[in-house]
C-alpha positions in Angstrom: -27.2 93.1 -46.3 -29.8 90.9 -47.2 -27.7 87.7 -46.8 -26.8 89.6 -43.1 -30.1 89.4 -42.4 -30.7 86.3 -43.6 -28.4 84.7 -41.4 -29.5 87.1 -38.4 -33.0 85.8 -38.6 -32.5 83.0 -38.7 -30.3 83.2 -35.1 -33.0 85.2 -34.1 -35.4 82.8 -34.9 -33.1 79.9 -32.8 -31.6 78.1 -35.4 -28.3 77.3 -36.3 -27.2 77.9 -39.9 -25.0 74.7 -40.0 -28.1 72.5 -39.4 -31.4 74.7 -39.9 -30.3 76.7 -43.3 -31.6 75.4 -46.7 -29.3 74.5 -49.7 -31.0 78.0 -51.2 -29.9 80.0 -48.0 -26.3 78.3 -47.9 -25.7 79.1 -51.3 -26.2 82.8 -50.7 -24.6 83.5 -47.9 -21.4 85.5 -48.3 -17.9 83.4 -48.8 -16.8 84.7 -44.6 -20.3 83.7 -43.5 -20.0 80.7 -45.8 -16.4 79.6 -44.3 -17.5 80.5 -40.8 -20.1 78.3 -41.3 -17.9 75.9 -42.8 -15.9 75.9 -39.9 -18.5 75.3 -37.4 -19.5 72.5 -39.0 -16.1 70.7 -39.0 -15.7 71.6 -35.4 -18.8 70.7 -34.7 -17.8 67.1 -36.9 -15.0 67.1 -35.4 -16.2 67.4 -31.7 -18.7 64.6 -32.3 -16.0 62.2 -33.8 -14.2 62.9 -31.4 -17.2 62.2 -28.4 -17.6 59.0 -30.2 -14.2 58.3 -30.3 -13.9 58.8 -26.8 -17.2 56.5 -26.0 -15.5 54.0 -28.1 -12.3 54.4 -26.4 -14.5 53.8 -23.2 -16.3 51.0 -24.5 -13.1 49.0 -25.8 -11.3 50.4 -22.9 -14.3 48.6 -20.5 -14.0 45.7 -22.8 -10.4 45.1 -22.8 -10.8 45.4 -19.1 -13.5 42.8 -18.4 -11.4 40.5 -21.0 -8.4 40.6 -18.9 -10.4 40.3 -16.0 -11.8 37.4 -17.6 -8.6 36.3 -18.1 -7.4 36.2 -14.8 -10.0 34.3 -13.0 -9.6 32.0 -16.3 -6.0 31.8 -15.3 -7.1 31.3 -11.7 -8.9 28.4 -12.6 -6.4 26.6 -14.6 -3.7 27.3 -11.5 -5.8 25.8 -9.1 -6.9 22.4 -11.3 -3.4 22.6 -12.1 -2.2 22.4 -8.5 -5.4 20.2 -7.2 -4.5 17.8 -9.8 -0.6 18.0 -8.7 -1.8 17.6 -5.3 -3.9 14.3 -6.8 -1.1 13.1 -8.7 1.3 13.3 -5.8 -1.3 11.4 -3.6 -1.4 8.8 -5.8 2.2 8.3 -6.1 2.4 7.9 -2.5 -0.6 5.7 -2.6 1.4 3.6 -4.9 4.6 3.9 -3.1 3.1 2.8 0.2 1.4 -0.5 -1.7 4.7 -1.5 -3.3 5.8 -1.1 0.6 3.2 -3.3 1.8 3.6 -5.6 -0.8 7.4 -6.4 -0.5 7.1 -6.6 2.7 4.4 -8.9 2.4 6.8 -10.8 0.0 9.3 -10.8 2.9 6.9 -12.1 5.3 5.8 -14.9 2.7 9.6 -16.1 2.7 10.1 -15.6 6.0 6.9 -17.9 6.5 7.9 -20.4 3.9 12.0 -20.5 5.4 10.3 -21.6 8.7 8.6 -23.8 8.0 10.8 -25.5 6.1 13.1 -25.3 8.9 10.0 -26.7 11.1 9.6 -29.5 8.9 13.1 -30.2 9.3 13.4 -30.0 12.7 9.9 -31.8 12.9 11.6 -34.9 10.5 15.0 -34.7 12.6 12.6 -35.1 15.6 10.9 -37.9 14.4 14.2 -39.7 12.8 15.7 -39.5 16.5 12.4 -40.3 17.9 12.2 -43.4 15.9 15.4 -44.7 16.3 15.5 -44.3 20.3 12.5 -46.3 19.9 14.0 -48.9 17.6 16.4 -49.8 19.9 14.1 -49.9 23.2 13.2 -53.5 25.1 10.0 -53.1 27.6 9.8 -55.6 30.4 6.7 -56.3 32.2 6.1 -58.4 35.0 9.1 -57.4 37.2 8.0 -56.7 40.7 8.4 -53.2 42.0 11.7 -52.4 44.3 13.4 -55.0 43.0 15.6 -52.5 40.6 16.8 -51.2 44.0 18.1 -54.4 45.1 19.7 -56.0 41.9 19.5 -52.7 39.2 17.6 -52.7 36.1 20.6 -53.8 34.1 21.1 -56.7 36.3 18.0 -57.8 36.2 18.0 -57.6 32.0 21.1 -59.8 32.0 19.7 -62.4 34.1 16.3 -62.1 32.5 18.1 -62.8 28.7 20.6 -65.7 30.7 17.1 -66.8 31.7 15.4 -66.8 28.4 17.7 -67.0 26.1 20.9 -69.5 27.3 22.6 -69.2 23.8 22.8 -65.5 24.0 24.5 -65.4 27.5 27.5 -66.0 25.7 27.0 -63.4 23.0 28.4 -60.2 24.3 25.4 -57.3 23.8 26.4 -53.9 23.7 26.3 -51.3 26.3 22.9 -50.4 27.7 22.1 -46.8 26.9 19.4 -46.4 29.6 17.6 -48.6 32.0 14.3 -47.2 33.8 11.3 -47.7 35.4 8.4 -46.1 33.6 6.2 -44.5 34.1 9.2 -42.4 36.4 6.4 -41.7 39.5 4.1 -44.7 40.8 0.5 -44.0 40.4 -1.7 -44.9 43.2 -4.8 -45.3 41.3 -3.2 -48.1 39.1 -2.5 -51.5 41.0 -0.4 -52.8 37.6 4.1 -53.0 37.3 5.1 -50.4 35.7 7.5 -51.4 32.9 11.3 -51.1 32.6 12.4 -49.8 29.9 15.6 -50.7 28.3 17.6 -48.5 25.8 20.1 -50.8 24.5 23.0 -49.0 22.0 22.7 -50.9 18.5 19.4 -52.0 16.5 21.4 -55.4 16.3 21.3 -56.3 19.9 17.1 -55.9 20.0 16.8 -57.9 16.8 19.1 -61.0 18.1 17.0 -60.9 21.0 13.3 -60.5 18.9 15.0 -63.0 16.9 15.4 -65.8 20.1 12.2 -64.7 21.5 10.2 -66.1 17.9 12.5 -68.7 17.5 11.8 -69.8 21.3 7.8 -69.8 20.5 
């Protein structure tokens, strides 16, 4: 009875045996009171370790979350470098597709450029090779009063004017005449002096035997 009333002063007195009672007063309770109290204390261990567990549950729980969450906007990141530098990358190969454009078809325009004027300078040294050689074979005459083509003909008057000049080479056939003209083509007003005739004879040879008489007659 005296252990009874131990333990019920001691509720009495608001304590709880499992953390108010002595060694002294343990030790003398009876062995129901002592596995009763036994008990309680386990449950009460038992209910703390598991509160704890549960706050560390939470915590790690929490933890885990904010990791993943973490994660994700990690992940988020790295998907839009990813697709920024994709995006980059793809600009640049176009970048470089469109110079490699630009710069064949700068290489076309080069040839192109070069081909004519080659063809220019051939055209320009077939102009001047014709140019030259109707002027090889070309006579002027000066003096000859104007109208008088009309009468006689410019190739008339040539004839008699080398049968004049030049009595050996009457009987030296030349060739044909090519072209026999006055020039300029239009009578200029302003001008009081003959215009030329101009004589396009058909062979070099002919204008040389007659540059030939005309030295030898000086």
């Amino acid at each position: 009875m005296k252990r009874q009333r131990t333990i019920t002063q001691m509720r009495e007195k608001g304590k709880t045996p499992e953390n108010q009672l002595s060694d002294e007063e343990i030790l003398s309770l009876q062995e129901r009171d002592f596995r009763l109290l036994m008990l309680k204390m386990m449950q009460d261990f038992g209910n703390q370790l598991e509160a704890k567990m549960d706050n560390l549950q939470e915590t790690l729980t929490k933890e885990i979350q904010d990791i993943k969450l973490k994660q994700e906007e990690m992940q988020n990141t790295i998907t839009e470098i990813k697709n920024s530098l994709e995006a980059a990358n793809s600009r640049i190969q176009e970048a470089e597709e469109r110079i490699s454009e630009v710069e064949d078809r700068l290489v076309e325009i080069m040839d192109a450029e070069q081909k004519r004027e080659k063809r220019l300078k051939t055209n320009e040294e077939s102009l001047k090779e014709l140019w030259d050689n109707g002027k090889r074979t070309n006579i002027h005459i000066i003096g000859v009063p104007e109208g008088e083509e009309r009468e006689k003909g410019t190739e008339k008057i040539f004839e008699e004017i080398i049968a004049e000049n030049f009595p050996h080479m009457g009987k030296e056939p030349l060739t044909q005449i090519q072209q026999a003209q006055r020039v300029p083509y239009k009578i200029n007003s302003r001008r009081n002096t003959l215009r030329h005739i101009l004589i396009k004879l058909a062979k070099i040879k002919d204008k040389e035997k007659i540059l030939k008489a005309a030295r030898e007659k000086k």
